[in-house]
Short mmCIF file of C-alpha atoms in Angstrom, two decimals:
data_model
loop_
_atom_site.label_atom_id
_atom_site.label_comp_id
_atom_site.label_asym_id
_atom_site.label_seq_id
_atom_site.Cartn_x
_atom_site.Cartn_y
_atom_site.Cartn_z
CA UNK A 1 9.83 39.03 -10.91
CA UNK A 2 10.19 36.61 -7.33
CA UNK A 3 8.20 37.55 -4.50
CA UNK A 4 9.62 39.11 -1.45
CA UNK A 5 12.08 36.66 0.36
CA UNK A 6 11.78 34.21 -2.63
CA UNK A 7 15.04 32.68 -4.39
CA UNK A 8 15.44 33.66 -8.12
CA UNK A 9 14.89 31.67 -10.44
CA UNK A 10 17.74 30.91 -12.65
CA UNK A 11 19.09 33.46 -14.89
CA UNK A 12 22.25 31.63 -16.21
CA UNK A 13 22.23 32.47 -20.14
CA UNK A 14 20.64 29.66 -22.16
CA UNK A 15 22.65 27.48 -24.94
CA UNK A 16 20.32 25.58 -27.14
CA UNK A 17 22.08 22.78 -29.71
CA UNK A 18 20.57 22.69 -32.84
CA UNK A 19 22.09 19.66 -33.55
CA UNK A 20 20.22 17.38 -31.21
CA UNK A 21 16.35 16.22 -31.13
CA UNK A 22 14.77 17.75 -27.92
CA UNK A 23 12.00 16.08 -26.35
CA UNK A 24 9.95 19.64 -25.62
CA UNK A 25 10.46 21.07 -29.41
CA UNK A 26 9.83 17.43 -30.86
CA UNK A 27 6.78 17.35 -29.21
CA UNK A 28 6.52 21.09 -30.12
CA UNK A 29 6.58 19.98 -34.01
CA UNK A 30 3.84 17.07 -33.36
CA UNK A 31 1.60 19.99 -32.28
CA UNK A 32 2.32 22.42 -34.94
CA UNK A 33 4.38 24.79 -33.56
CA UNK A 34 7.16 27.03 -34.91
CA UNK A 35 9.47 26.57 -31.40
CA UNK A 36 11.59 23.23 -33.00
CA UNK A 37 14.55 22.76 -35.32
CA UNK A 38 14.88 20.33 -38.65
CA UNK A 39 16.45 17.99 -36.41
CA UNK A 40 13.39 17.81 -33.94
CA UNK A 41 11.18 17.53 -37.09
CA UNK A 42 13.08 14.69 -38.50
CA UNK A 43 11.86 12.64 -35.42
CA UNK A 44 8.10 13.73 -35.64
CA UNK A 45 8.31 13.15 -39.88
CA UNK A 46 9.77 9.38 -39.02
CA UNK A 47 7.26 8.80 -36.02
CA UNK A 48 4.27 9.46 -39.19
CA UNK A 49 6.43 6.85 -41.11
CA UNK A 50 4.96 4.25 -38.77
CA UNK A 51 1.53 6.18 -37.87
CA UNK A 52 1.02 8.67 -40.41
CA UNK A 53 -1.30 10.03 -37.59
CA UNK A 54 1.27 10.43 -35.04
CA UNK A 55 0.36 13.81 -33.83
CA UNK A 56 -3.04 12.68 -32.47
CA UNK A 57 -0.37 11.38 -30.16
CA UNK A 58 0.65 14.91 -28.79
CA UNK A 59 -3.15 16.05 -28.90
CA UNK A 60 -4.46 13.30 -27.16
CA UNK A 61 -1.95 14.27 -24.58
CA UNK A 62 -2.12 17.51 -24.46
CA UNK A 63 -6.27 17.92 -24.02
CA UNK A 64 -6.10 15.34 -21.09
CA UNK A 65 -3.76 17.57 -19.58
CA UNK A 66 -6.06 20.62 -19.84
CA UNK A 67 -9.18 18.85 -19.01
CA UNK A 68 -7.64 16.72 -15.79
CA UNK A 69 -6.36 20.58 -14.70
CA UNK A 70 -10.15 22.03 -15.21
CA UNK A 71 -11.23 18.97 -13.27
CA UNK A 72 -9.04 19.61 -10.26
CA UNK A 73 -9.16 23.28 -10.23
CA UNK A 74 -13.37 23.26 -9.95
CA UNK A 75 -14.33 20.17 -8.15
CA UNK A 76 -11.28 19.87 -5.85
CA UNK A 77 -9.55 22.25 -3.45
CA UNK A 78 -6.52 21.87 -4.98
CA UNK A 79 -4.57 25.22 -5.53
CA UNK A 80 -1.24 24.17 -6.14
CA UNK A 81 0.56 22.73 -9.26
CA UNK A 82 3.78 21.11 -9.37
CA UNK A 83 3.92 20.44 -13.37
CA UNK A 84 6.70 18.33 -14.21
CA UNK A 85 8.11 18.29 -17.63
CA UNK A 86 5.64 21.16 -18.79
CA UNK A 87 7.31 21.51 -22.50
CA UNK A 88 7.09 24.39 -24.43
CA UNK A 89 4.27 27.05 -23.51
CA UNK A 90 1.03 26.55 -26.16
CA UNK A 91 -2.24 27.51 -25.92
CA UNK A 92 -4.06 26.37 -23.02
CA UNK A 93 -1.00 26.03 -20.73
CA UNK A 94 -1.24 24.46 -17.04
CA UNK A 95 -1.49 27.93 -15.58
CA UNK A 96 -3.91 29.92 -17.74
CA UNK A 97 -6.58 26.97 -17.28
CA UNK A 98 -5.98 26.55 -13.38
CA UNK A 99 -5.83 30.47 -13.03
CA UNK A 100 -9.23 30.63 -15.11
CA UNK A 101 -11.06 29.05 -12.86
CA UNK A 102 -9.32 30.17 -9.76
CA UNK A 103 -6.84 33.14 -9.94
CA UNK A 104 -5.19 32.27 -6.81
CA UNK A 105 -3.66 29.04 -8.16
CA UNK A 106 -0.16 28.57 -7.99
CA UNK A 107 1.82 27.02 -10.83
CA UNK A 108 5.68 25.69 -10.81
CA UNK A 109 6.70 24.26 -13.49
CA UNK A 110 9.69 21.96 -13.99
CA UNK A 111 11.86 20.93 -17.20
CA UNK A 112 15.94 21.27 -17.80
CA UNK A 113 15.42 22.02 -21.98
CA UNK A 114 16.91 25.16 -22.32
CA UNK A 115 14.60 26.24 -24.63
CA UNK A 116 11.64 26.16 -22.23
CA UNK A 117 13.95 27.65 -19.76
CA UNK A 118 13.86 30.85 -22.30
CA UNK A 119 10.30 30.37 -22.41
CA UNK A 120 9.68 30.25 -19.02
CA UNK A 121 11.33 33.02 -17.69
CA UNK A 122 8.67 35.06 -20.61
CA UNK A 123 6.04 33.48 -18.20
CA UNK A 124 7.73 34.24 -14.74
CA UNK A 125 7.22 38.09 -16.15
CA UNK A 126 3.69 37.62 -17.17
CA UNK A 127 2.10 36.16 -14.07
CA UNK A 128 3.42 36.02 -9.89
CA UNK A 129 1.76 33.05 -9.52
CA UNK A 130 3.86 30.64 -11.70
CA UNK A 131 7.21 30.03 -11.67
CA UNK A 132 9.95 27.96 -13.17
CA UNK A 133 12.47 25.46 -12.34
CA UNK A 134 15.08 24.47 -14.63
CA UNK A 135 15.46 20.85 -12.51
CA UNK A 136 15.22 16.85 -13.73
CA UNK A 137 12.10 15.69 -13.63
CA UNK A 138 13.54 12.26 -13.18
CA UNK A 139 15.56 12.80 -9.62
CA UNK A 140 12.61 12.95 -7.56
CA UNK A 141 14.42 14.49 -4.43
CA UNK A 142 16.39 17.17 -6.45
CA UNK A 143 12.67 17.98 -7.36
CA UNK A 144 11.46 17.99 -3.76
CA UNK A 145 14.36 20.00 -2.72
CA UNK A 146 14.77 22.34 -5.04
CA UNK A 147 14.70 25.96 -4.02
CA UNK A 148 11.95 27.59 -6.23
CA UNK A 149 9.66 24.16 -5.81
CA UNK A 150 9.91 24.90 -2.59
CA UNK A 151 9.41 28.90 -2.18
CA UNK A 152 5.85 28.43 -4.02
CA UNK A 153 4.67 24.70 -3.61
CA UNK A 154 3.59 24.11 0.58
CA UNK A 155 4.19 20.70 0.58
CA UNK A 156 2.00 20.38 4.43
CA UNK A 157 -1.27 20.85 1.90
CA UNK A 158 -2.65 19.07 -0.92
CA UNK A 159 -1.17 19.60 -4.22
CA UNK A 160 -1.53 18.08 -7.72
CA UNK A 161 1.53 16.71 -9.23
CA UNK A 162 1.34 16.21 -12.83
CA UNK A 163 4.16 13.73 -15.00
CA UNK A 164 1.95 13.95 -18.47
CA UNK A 165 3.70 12.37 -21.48
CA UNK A 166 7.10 12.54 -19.31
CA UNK A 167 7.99 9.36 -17.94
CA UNK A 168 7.90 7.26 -21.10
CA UNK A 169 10.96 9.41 -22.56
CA UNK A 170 13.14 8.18 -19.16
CA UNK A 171 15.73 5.97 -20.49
CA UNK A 172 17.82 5.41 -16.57
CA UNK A 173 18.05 2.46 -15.20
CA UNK A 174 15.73 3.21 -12.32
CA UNK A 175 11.96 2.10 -12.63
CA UNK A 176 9.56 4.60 -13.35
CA UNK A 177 7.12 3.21 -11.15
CA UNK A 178 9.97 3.35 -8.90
CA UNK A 179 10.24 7.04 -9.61
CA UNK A 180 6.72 7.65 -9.18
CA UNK A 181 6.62 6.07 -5.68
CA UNK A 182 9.74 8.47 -4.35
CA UNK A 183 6.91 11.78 -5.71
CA UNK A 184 3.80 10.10 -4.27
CA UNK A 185 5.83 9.00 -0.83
CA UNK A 186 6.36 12.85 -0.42
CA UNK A 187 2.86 14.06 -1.22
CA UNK A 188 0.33 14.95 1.79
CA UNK A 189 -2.67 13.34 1.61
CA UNK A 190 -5.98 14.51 -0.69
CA UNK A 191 -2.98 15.44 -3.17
CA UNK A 192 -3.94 14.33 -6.55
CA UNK A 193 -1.03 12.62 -9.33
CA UNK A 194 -2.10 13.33 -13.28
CA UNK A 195 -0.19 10.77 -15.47
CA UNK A 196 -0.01 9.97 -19.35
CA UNK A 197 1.57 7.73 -20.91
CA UNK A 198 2.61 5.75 -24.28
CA UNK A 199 0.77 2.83 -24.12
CA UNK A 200 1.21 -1.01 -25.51
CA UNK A 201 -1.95 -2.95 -25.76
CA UNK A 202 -0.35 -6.71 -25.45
CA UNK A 203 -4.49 -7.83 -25.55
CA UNK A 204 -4.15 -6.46 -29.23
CA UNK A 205 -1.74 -7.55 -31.79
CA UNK A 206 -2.40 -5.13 -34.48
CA UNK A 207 -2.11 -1.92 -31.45
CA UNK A 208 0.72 -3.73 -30.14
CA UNK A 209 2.38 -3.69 -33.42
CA UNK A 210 1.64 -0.19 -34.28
CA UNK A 211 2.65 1.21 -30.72
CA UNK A 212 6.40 -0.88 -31.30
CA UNK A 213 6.84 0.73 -34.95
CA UNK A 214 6.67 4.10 -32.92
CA UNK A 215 8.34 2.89 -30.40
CA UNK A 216 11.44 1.61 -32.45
CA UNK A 217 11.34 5.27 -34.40
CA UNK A 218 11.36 7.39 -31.03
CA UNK A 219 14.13 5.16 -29.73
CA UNK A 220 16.63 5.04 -33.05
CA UNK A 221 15.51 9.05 -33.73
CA UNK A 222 18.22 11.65 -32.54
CA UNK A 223 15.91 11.80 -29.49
CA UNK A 224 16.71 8.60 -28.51
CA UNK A 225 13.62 7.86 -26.13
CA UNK A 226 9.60 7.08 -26.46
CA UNK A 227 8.92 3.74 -24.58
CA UNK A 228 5.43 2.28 -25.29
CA UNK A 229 4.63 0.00 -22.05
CA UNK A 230 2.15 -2.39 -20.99
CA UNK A 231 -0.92 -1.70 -18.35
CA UNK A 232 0.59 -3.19 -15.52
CA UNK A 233 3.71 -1.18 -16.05
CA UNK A 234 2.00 2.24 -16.24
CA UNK A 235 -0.24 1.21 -13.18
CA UNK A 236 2.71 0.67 -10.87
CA UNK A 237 3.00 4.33 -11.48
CA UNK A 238 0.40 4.84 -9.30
CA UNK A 239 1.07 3.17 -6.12
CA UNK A 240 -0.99 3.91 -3.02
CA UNK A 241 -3.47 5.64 -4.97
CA UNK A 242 -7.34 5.81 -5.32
CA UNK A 243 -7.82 6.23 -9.43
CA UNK A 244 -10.63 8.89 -10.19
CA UNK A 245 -13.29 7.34 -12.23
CA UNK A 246 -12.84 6.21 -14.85
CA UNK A 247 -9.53 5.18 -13.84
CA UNK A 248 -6.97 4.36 -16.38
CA UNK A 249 -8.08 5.01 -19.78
CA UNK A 250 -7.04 6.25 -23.33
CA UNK A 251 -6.40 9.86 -22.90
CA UNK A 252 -9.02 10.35 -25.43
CA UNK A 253 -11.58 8.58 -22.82
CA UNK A 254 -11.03 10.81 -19.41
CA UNK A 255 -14.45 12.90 -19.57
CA UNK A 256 -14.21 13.89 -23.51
CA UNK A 257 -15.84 16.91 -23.93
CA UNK A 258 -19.31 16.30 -25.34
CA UNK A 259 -20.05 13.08 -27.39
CA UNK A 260 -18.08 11.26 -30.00
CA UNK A 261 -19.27 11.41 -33.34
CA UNK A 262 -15.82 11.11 -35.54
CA UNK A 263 -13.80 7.41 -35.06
CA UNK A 264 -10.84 8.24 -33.02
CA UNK A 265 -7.40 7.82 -34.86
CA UNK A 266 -5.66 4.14 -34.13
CA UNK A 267 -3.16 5.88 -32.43
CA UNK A 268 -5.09 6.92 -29.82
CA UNK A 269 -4.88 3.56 -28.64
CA UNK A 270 -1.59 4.04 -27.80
CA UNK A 271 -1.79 6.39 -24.86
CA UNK A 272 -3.31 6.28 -21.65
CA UNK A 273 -3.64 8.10 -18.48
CA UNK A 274 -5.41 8.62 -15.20
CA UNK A 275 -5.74 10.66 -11.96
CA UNK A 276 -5.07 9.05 -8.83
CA UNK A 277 -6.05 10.66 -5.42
CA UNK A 278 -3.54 9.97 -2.39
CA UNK A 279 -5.91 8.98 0.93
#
């Protein structure tokens, strides 16, 4: 369903190749799901070869993500969502925790996998208020440009842009943080940025060890990408931002919910991520 005077969103039939890893069902696997292929499990069973807790990985990432969305949907104004990269829908996607907590947020979300194209035309017919874009995440001004982005997204009023657990499967030859600027550049101010990312603590050898044995596995898997990098690189993701406190953490870190009695996993020193604020 598109709202009056709205483009359609695409309806060209989907081909998915079985015989290559995908970054949304691979990640799909390291959560559990049912929506991935042998191939895509290959990657997440040779990721646990060098942390047999890998898939803290993909949880650590995915409950920042729903707890930086509660966050700006209740203490900000913010009632707009461009989520790039969104993967595969799960429980607790971008959309039904926004929508909780106000029903008049809109949701686009962005990704070229043709799988979560299927899946997100299921949630164009569930809900008006979010809508898909089969676009790369990684061309910032196809992004900006793109028809459906632009039919639900007002880019003259604050909106949160979200690139969690995206930018450290770009293998171009463009800088992320280069990337990054392009997105922020084009965002009006009191917009908000969520970002995660795979992390390499250099300040720890035995972190920095573990995060390249997953590194070296994401990169030689038939997905081909998963680049752990160092503070500084992930920070000059967020140019001309303000970082909400507590600024950039471990994804574990941003406001947990309640206190910590268990020891987190070791590889939850491997990802990080923040919010940053645009004046």
């Amino acid at each position: 369903m598109t709202e009056a005077g709205s483009p359609p969103e695409s309806a060209t039939p989907v081909h998915i190749d079985t015989s290559k890893a995908s970054i949304a069902r691979v990640y799909d696997a390291f959560l559990g799901g049912k929506d991935n292929y042998e191939v895509d499990r290959q990657v997440f069973e040779g990721v646990k070869q060098a942390a047999p807790e890998a898939a803290d990985l993909a949880w650590d990432n995915r409950e920042f993500l729903i707890r930086t969305i509660r966050f700006l949907a209740s203490q900000t104004d913010i009632s707009q969502f461009l989520d790039c990269g969104s993967g595969l829908p799960t429980a607790e996607n971008t959309h039904q925790v926004a929508q909780r907590l106000n029903p008049e947020a809109r949701v686009v979300y962005v990704d070229n996998d043709p799988v979560v194209l299927a899946h997100g035309r299921a949630l164009l017919e569930e809900n008006e208020k979010t809508h898909f874009s089969p676009a790369d995440i990684f061309q910032p001004r196809t992004i900006l440009e793109d028809p459906v982005v632009n039919a639900h997204i007002d880019f003259s009023q604050p909106l949160a842009l979200l690139q969690v657990g995206t930018l450290h499967h770009y293998v171009g030859e463009r800088d992320p943080g280069d990337i990054m600027r392009e997105y922020i550049e084009a965002l009006p101010s009191g917009s908000f940025v969520v970002l995660s990312h795979f992390y390499d603590p250099r300040d720890d050898d035995y972190y920095t060890a573990l995060a390249n044995r997953m590194d070296e596995r994401f990169t030689h898997s038939p997905m081909g990408s998963g680049k752990f990098r160092t503070e500084q690189q992930i920070r000059s993701m967020f140019s001309g931002l303000e970082l909400v406190d507590p600024g950039l953490v471990r994804c574990c870190d941003w406001w947990p919910d309640g206190p910590r009695y268990k020891q987190e996993p070791e590889v939850s020193n491997c990802i990080v991520g923040a919010v940053g604020r645009k004046p």
